[in-house]
mmCIF file with all atom_site columns, C-alpha atoms in Angstrom:
data_model
loop_
_atom_site.group_PDB
_atom_site.id
_atom_site.type_symbol
_atom_site.label_atom_id
_atom_site.label_alt_id
_atom_site.label_comp_id
_atom_site.label_asym_id
_atom_site.label_entity_id
_atom_site.label_seq_id
_atom_site.pdbx_PDB_ins_code
_atom_site.Cartn_x
_atom_site.Cartn_y
_atom_site.Cartn_z
_atom_site.occupancy
_atom_site.B_iso_or_equiv
_atom_site.pdbx_formal_charge
_atom_site.auth_seq_id
_atom_site.auth_comp_id
_atom_site.auth_asym_id
_atom_site.auth_atom_id
_atom_site.pdbx_PDB_model_num
ATOM 1   C CA . UNK A 1 1   ? 211.897 -6.227  -41.223 1.00 71.00 ? 48  UNK A CA 1
ATOM 2   C CA . UNK A 1 2   ? 208.571 -6.364  -39.384 1.00 88.00 ? 49  UNK A CA 1
ATOM 3   C CA . UNK A 1 3   ? 207.636 -4.793  -36.088 1.00 93.00 ? 50  UNK A CA 1
ATOM 4   C CA . UNK A 1 4   ? 209.412 -6.340  -33.098 1.00 93.00 ? 51  UNK A CA 1
ATOM 5   C CA . UNK A 1 5   ? 208.035 -6.572  -29.578 1.00 92.00 ? 52  UNK A CA 1
ATOM 6   C CA . UNK A 1 6   ? 209.878 -7.504  -26.413 1.00 92.00 ? 53  UNK A CA 1
ATOM 7   C CA . UNK A 1 7   ? 207.964 -9.310  -23.667 1.00 92.00 ? 54  UNK A CA 1
ATOM 8   C CA . UNK A 1 8   ? 207.944 -7.253  -20.463 1.00 91.00 ? 55  UNK A CA 1
ATOM 9   C CA . UNK A 1 9   ? 206.929 -7.867  -16.886 1.00 89.00 ? 56  UNK A CA 1
ATOM 10  C CA . UNK A 1 10  ? 203.264 -6.990  -16.396 1.00 81.00 ? 57  UNK A CA 1
ATOM 11  C CA . UNK A 1 11  ? 202.501 -3.894  -14.347 1.00 79.00 ? 58  UNK A CA 1
ATOM 12  C CA . UNK A 1 12  ? 200.252 -4.786  -11.443 1.00 78.00 ? 59  UNK A CA 1
ATOM 13  C CA . UNK A 1 13  ? 198.560 -2.001  -9.538  1.00 82.00 ? 60  UNK A CA 1
ATOM 14  C CA . UNK A 1 14  ? 196.624 -2.223  -6.320  1.00 88.00 ? 61  UNK A CA 1
ATOM 15  C CA . UNK A 1 15  ? 193.140 -0.843  -6.778  1.00 91.00 ? 62  UNK A CA 1
ATOM 16  C CA . UNK A 1 16  ? 192.646 2.761   -5.776  1.00 95.00 ? 63  UNK A CA 1
ATOM 17  C CA . UNK A 1 17  ? 190.368 2.579   -2.711  1.00 95.00 ? 64  UNK A CA 1
ATOM 18  C CA . UNK A 1 18  ? 186.691 3.070   -3.508  1.00 95.00 ? 65  UNK A CA 1
ATOM 19  C CA . UNK A 1 19  ? 185.353 6.622   -3.037  1.00 97.00 ? 66  UNK A CA 1
ATOM 20  C CA . UNK A 1 20  ? 188.863 8.102   -3.242  1.00 97.00 ? 67  UNK A CA 1
ATOM 21  C CA . UNK A 1 21  ? 188.814 11.451  -5.036  1.00 97.00 ? 68  UNK A CA 1
ATOM 22  C CA . UNK A 1 22  ? 191.687 11.873  -7.489  1.00 98.00 ? 69  UNK A CA 1
ATOM 23  C CA . UNK A 1 23  ? 192.730 14.749  -9.720  1.00 97.00 ? 70  UNK A CA 1
ATOM 24  C CA . UNK A 1 24  ? 192.629 13.927  -13.414 1.00 97.00 ? 71  UNK A CA 1
ATOM 25  C CA . UNK A 1 25  ? 192.554 15.267  -16.931 1.00 97.00 ? 72  UNK A CA 1
ATOM 26  C CA . UNK A 1 26  ? 190.072 14.108  -19.541 1.00 97.00 ? 73  UNK A CA 1
ATOM 27  C CA . UNK A 1 27  ? 192.167 12.372  -22.179 1.00 97.00 ? 74  UNK A CA 1
ATOM 28  C CA . UNK A 1 28  ? 189.422 11.316  -24.612 1.00 97.00 ? 75  UNK A CA 1
ATOM 29  C CA . UNK A 1 29  ? 185.632 11.394  -24.850 1.00 97.00 ? 76  UNK A CA 1
ATOM 30  C CA . UNK A 1 30  ? 183.772 9.437   -27.506 1.00 96.00 ? 77  UNK A CA 1
ATOM 31  C CA . UNK A 1 31  ? 180.436 7.872   -28.273 1.00 95.00 ? 78  UNK A CA 1
ATOM 32  C CA . UNK A 1 32  ? 180.711 4.072   -28.397 1.00 92.00 ? 79  UNK A CA 1
ATOM 33  C CA . UNK A 1 33  ? 178.602 0.996   -28.898 1.00 86.00 ? 80  UNK A CA 1
ATOM 34  C CA . UNK A 1 34  ? 179.324 -1.757  -26.376 1.00 75.00 ? 81  UNK A CA 1
ATOM 35  C CA . UNK A 1 35  ? 177.665 -5.040  -25.416 1.00 69.00 ? 82  UNK A CA 1
ATOM 36  C CA . UNK A 1 36  ? 175.662 -5.065  -22.218 1.00 60.00 ? 83  UNK A CA 1
ATOM 37  C CA . UNK A 1 37  ? 177.824 -6.489  -19.374 1.00 60.00 ? 84  UNK A CA 1
ATOM 38  C CA . UNK A 1 38  ? 175.491 -9.421  -18.879 1.00 56.00 ? 85  UNK A CA 1
ATOM 39  C CA . UNK A 1 39  ? 175.599 -10.280 -22.617 1.00 56.00 ? 86  UNK A CA 1
ATOM 40  C CA . UNK A 1 40  ? 179.343 -9.842  -23.357 1.00 59.00 ? 87  UNK A CA 1
ATOM 41  C CA . UNK A 1 41  ? 179.733 -13.458 -24.478 1.00 62.00 ? 88  UNK A CA 1
ATOM 42  C CA . UNK A 1 42  ? 176.593 -13.524 -26.640 1.00 64.00 ? 89  UNK A CA 1
ATOM 43  C CA . UNK A 1 43  ? 177.035 -11.486 -29.845 1.00 63.00 ? 90  UNK A CA 1
ATOM 44  C CA . UNK A 1 44  ? 173.378 -12.013 -30.770 1.00 63.00 ? 91  UNK A CA 1
ATOM 45  C CA . UNK A 1 45  ? 172.318 -9.686  -27.958 1.00 65.00 ? 92  UNK A CA 1
ATOM 46  C CA . UNK A 1 46  ? 171.955 -5.962  -28.475 1.00 69.00 ? 93  UNK A CA 1
ATOM 47  C CA . UNK A 1 47  ? 174.460 -3.245  -27.759 1.00 73.00 ? 94  UNK A CA 1
ATOM 48  C CA . UNK A 1 48  ? 174.211 -0.058  -25.772 1.00 80.00 ? 95  UNK A CA 1
ATOM 49  C CA . UNK A 1 49  ? 175.284 3.394   -26.851 1.00 88.00 ? 96  UNK A CA 1
ATOM 50  C CA . UNK A 1 50  ? 177.485 5.153   -24.313 1.00 95.00 ? 97  UNK A CA 1
ATOM 51  C CA . UNK A 1 51  ? 179.664 8.190   -23.953 1.00 97.00 ? 98  UNK A CA 1
ATOM 52  C CA . UNK A 1 52  ? 183.040 6.837   -22.877 1.00 96.00 ? 99  UNK A CA 1
ATOM 53  C CA . UNK A 1 53  ? 185.473 9.012   -20.916 1.00 98.00 ? 100 UNK A CA 1
ATOM 54  C CA . UNK A 1 54  ? 189.178 8.220   -20.455 1.00 98.00 ? 101 UNK A CA 1
ATOM 55  C CA . UNK A 1 55  ? 190.809 10.053  -17.539 1.00 98.00 ? 102 UNK A CA 1
ATOM 56  C CA . UNK A 1 56  ? 194.546 10.389  -16.901 1.00 98.00 ? 103 UNK A CA 1
ATOM 57  C CA . UNK A 1 57  ? 195.113 10.596  -13.137 1.00 98.00 ? 104 UNK A CA 1
ATOM 58  C CA . UNK A 1 58  ? 197.414 13.502  -12.216 1.00 97.00 ? 105 UNK A CA 1
ATOM 59  C CA . UNK A 1 59  ? 197.269 13.338  -8.424  1.00 96.00 ? 106 UNK A CA 1
ATOM 60  C CA . UNK A 1 60  ? 197.822 12.457  -5.707  1.00 97.00 ? 107 UNK A CA 1
ATOM 61  C CA . UNK A 1 61  ? 201.353 11.318  -6.631  1.00 96.00 ? 108 UNK A CA 1
ATOM 62  C CA . UNK A 1 62  ? 200.793 7.698   -5.596  1.00 96.00 ? 109 UNK A CA 1
ATOM 63  C CA . UNK A 1 63  ? 198.147 7.322   -8.334  1.00 96.00 ? 110 UNK A CA 1
ATOM 64  C CA . UNK A 1 64  ? 199.575 9.703   -10.964 1.00 96.00 ? 111 UNK A CA 1
ATOM 65  C CA . UNK A 1 65  ? 199.816 8.150   -14.409 1.00 95.00 ? 112 UNK A CA 1
ATOM 66  C CA . UNK A 1 66  ? 196.991 5.699   -13.824 1.00 96.00 ? 113 UNK A CA 1
ATOM 67  C CA . UNK A 1 67  ? 194.078 5.640   -16.270 1.00 96.00 ? 114 UNK A CA 1
ATOM 68  C CA . UNK A 1 68  ? 190.409 5.482   -15.310 1.00 97.00 ? 115 UNK A CA 1
ATOM 69  C CA . UNK A 1 69  ? 187.443 4.938   -17.595 1.00 97.00 ? 116 UNK A CA 1
ATOM 70  C CA . UNK A 1 70  ? 183.876 6.043   -17.036 1.00 97.00 ? 117 UNK A CA 1
ATOM 71  C CA . UNK A 1 71  ? 180.716 5.776   -19.105 1.00 96.00 ? 118 UNK A CA 1
ATOM 72  C CA . UNK A 1 72  ? 177.407 7.576   -19.290 1.00 96.00 ? 119 UNK A CA 1
ATOM 73  C CA . UNK A 1 73  ? 174.309 6.924   -21.375 1.00 94.00 ? 120 UNK A CA 1
ATOM 74  C CA . UNK A 1 74  ? 174.074 9.113   -24.501 1.00 95.00 ? 121 UNK A CA 1
ATOM 75  C CA . UNK A 1 75  ? 170.909 10.817  -23.220 1.00 95.00 ? 122 UNK A CA 1
ATOM 76  C CA . UNK A 1 76  ? 171.552 14.558  -22.775 1.00 97.00 ? 123 UNK A CA 1
ATOM 77  C CA . UNK A 1 77  ? 168.559 16.210  -21.123 1.00 96.00 ? 124 UNK A CA 1
ATOM 78  C CA . UNK A 1 78  ? 167.594 18.422  -18.210 1.00 96.00 ? 125 UNK A CA 1
ATOM 79  C CA . UNK A 1 79  ? 166.260 15.426  -16.214 1.00 96.00 ? 126 UNK A CA 1
ATOM 80  C CA . UNK A 1 80  ? 167.759 15.579  -12.691 1.00 95.00 ? 127 UNK A CA 1
ATOM 81  C CA . UNK A 1 81  ? 169.248 12.067  -13.047 1.00 96.00 ? 128 UNK A CA 1
ATOM 82  C CA . UNK A 1 82  ? 170.822 12.589  -16.506 1.00 97.00 ? 129 UNK A CA 1
ATOM 83  C CA . UNK A 1 83  ? 174.391 11.419  -15.840 1.00 97.00 ? 130 UNK A CA 1
ATOM 84  C CA . UNK A 1 84  ? 175.912 12.935  -19.001 1.00 98.00 ? 131 UNK A CA 1
ATOM 85  C CA . UNK A 1 85  ? 174.444 16.390  -18.256 1.00 98.00 ? 132 UNK A CA 1
ATOM 86  C CA . UNK A 1 86  ? 175.548 16.207  -14.621 1.00 97.00 ? 133 UNK A CA 1
ATOM 87  C CA . UNK A 1 87  ? 179.100 15.240  -15.622 1.00 98.00 ? 134 UNK A CA 1
ATOM 88  C CA . UNK A 1 88  ? 179.260 17.989  -18.270 1.00 97.00 ? 135 UNK A CA 1
ATOM 89  C CA . UNK A 1 89  ? 178.088 20.603  -15.741 1.00 96.00 ? 136 UNK A CA 1
ATOM 90  C CA . UNK A 1 90  ? 180.777 19.444  -13.308 1.00 96.00 ? 137 UNK A CA 1
ATOM 91  C CA . UNK A 1 91  ? 183.448 19.505  -16.033 1.00 96.00 ? 138 UNK A CA 1
ATOM 92  C CA . UNK A 1 92  ? 182.430 23.026  -17.062 1.00 94.00 ? 139 UNK A CA 1
ATOM 93  C CA . UNK A 1 93  ? 182.018 24.132  -13.446 1.00 93.00 ? 140 UNK A CA 1
ATOM 94  C CA . UNK A 1 94  ? 178.485 25.384  -13.959 1.00 93.00 ? 141 UNK A CA 1
ATOM 95  C CA . UNK A 1 95  ? 175.251 24.778  -12.073 1.00 93.00 ? 142 UNK A CA 1
ATOM 96  C CA . UNK A 1 96  ? 172.998 24.954  -15.129 1.00 94.00 ? 143 UNK A CA 1
ATOM 97  C CA . UNK A 1 97  ? 173.056 24.533  -18.878 1.00 96.00 ? 144 UNK A CA 1
ATOM 98  C CA . UNK A 1 98  ? 170.485 26.372  -21.003 1.00 96.00 ? 145 UNK A CA 1
ATOM 99  C CA . UNK A 1 99  ? 167.984 24.337  -23.012 1.00 96.00 ? 146 UNK A CA 1
ATOM 100 C CA . UNK A 1 100 ? 169.356 23.962  -26.528 1.00 96.00 ? 147 UNK A CA 1
ATOM 101 C CA . UNK A 1 101 ? 172.987 23.873  -25.300 1.00 97.00 ? 148 UNK A CA 1
ATOM 102 C CA . UNK A 1 102 ? 175.088 22.135  -27.971 1.00 96.00 ? 149 UNK A CA 1
ATOM 103 C CA . UNK A 1 103 ? 177.666 19.679  -26.634 1.00 96.00 ? 150 UNK A CA 1
ATOM 104 C CA . UNK A 1 104 ? 180.748 18.829  -28.691 1.00 96.00 ? 151 UNK A CA 1
ATOM 105 C CA . UNK A 1 105 ? 182.410 15.939  -26.850 1.00 96.00 ? 152 UNK A CA 1
ATOM 106 C CA . UNK A 1 106 ? 185.866 16.750  -28.233 1.00 94.00 ? 153 UNK A CA 1
ATOM 107 C CA . UNK A 1 107 ? 185.817 20.119  -26.480 1.00 93.00 ? 154 UNK A CA 1
ATOM 108 C CA . UNK A 1 108 ? 185.794 18.353  -23.095 1.00 96.00 ? 155 UNK A CA 1
ATOM 109 C CA . UNK A 1 109 ? 189.173 16.741  -23.803 1.00 96.00 ? 156 UNK A CA 1
ATOM 110 C CA . UNK A 1 110 ? 192.017 18.206  -21.766 1.00 96.00 ? 157 UNK A CA 1
ATOM 111 C CA . UNK A 1 111 ? 189.717 19.541  -19.046 1.00 96.00 ? 158 UNK A CA 1
ATOM 112 C CA . UNK A 1 112 ? 190.914 19.122  -15.458 1.00 96.00 ? 159 UNK A CA 1
ATOM 113 C CA . UNK A 1 113 ? 188.471 17.315  -13.164 1.00 97.00 ? 160 UNK A CA 1
ATOM 114 C CA . UNK A 1 114 ? 188.217 15.435  -9.927  1.00 97.00 ? 161 UNK A CA 1
ATOM 115 C CA . UNK A 1 115 ? 187.103 11.816  -10.222 1.00 98.00 ? 162 UNK A CA 1
ATOM 116 C CA . UNK A 1 116 ? 185.407 9.724   -7.561  1.00 98.00 ? 163 UNK A CA 1
ATOM 117 C CA . UNK A 1 117 ? 186.867 6.236   -7.916  1.00 98.00 ? 164 UNK A CA 1
ATOM 118 C CA . UNK A 1 118 ? 184.690 3.139   -7.873  1.00 97.00 ? 165 UNK A CA 1
ATOM 119 C CA . UNK A 1 119 ? 185.744 -0.523  -7.816  1.00 95.00 ? 166 UNK A CA 1
ATOM 120 C CA . UNK A 1 120 ? 184.318 -3.545  -9.615  1.00 92.00 ? 167 UNK A CA 1
ATOM 121 C CA . UNK A 1 121 ? 185.352 -7.068  -8.749  1.00 89.00 ? 168 UNK A CA 1
ATOM 122 C CA . UNK A 1 122 ? 186.295 -9.049  -11.860 1.00 85.00 ? 169 UNK A CA 1
ATOM 123 C CA . UNK A 1 123 ? 187.551 -12.549 -12.419 1.00 83.00 ? 170 UNK A CA 1
ATOM 124 C CA . UNK A 1 124 ? 191.053 -12.677 -13.894 1.00 80.00 ? 171 UNK A CA 1
ATOM 125 C CA . UNK A 1 125 ? 192.121 -15.170 -16.556 1.00 83.00 ? 172 UNK A CA 1
ATOM 126 C CA . UNK A 1 126 ? 193.795 -17.297 -13.879 1.00 86.00 ? 173 UNK A CA 1
ATOM 127 C CA . UNK A 1 127 ? 190.530 -17.561 -11.915 1.00 86.00 ? 174 UNK A CA 1
ATOM 128 C CA . UNK A 1 128 ? 191.448 -15.134 -9.136  1.00 87.00 ? 175 UNK A CA 1
ATOM 129 C CA . UNK A 1 129 ? 189.311 -12.094 -8.415  1.00 87.00 ? 176 UNK A CA 1
ATOM 130 C CA . UNK A 1 130 ? 190.702 -8.587  -8.706  1.00 85.00 ? 177 UNK A CA 1
ATOM 131 C CA . UNK A 1 131 ? 189.283 -5.138  -8.061  1.00 86.00 ? 178 UNK A CA 1
ATOM 132 C CA . UNK A 1 132 ? 189.235 -2.892  -11.132 1.00 90.00 ? 179 UNK A CA 1
ATOM 133 C CA . UNK A 1 133 ? 189.020 0.896   -10.828 1.00 95.00 ? 180 UNK A CA 1
ATOM 134 C CA . UNK A 1 134 ? 186.564 3.029   -12.761 1.00 97.00 ? 181 UNK A CA 1
ATOM 135 C CA . UNK A 1 135 ? 185.317 6.622   -12.737 1.00 98.00 ? 182 UNK A CA 1
ATOM 136 C CA . UNK A 1 136 ? 182.190 6.511   -10.619 1.00 97.00 ? 183 UNK A CA 1
ATOM 137 C CA . UNK A 1 137 ? 181.524 10.234  -10.681 1.00 98.00 ? 184 UNK A CA 1
ATOM 138 C CA . UNK A 1 138 ? 183.077 13.513  -11.830 1.00 98.00 ? 185 UNK A CA 1
ATOM 139 C CA . UNK A 1 139 ? 183.451 16.637  -9.693  1.00 97.00 ? 186 UNK A CA 1
ATOM 140 C CA . UNK A 1 140 ? 184.376 20.177  -10.683 1.00 95.00 ? 187 UNK A CA 1
ATOM 141 C CA . UNK A 1 141 ? 187.738 21.719  -9.971  1.00 90.00 ? 188 UNK A CA 1
ATOM 142 C CA . UNK A 1 142 ? 186.758 25.320  -10.725 1.00 70.00 ? 189 UNK A CA 1
ATOM 143 C CA . UNK A 1 143 ? 184.035 27.696  -9.712  1.00 50.00 ? 190 UNK A CA 1
ATOM 144 C CA . UNK A 1 144 ? 180.924 28.692  -11.624 1.00 42.00 ? 191 UNK A CA 1
ATOM 145 C CA . UNK A 1 145 ? 181.296 29.294  -15.360 1.00 48.00 ? 192 UNK A CA 1
ATOM 146 C CA . UNK A 1 146 ? 178.532 30.799  -17.474 1.00 45.00 ? 193 UNK A CA 1
ATOM 147 C CA . UNK A 1 147 ? 177.639 27.983  -19.893 1.00 50.00 ? 194 UNK A CA 1
ATOM 148 C CA . UNK A 1 148 ? 176.996 30.464  -22.695 1.00 49.00 ? 195 UNK A CA 1
ATOM 149 C CA . UNK A 1 149 ? 180.700 31.363  -22.528 1.00 52.00 ? 196 UNK A CA 1
ATOM 150 C CA . UNK A 1 150 ? 181.936 27.793  -22.047 1.00 50.00 ? 197 UNK A CA 1
ATOM 151 C CA . UNK A 1 151 ? 182.350 27.014  -25.758 1.00 45.00 ? 198 UNK A CA 1
#
């Protein structure tokens, strides 16, 4: 016999208010290729490389169990605006990373973090608009860690 599925009532969550800080754990981190938002319906357009983070919200209780996603460009440099480096420093709880630091994305999985929630307004299949949560920023939960000891 094949796999059987039973139709269930859809879970509908109210959006977590923008700029709310939640406690979370990094569930997965991976490099991905995705279409640019503006070109999602045109496969002839190029794709962007991103580092995709999946966060499992652990607190506060009213949001526990929710999942948030966040993306950064794949650039990993000491430029002050490098989002991936900034997020990694926050995850590791360090103020600096030495030049030449080697980042293995899988080693970030399971790390506790704080996530600043953002909202995007999207159009649902039925034509209504809904706010969708995403990880806007990542904040550290621990104090300073020497990056040379981090991995």
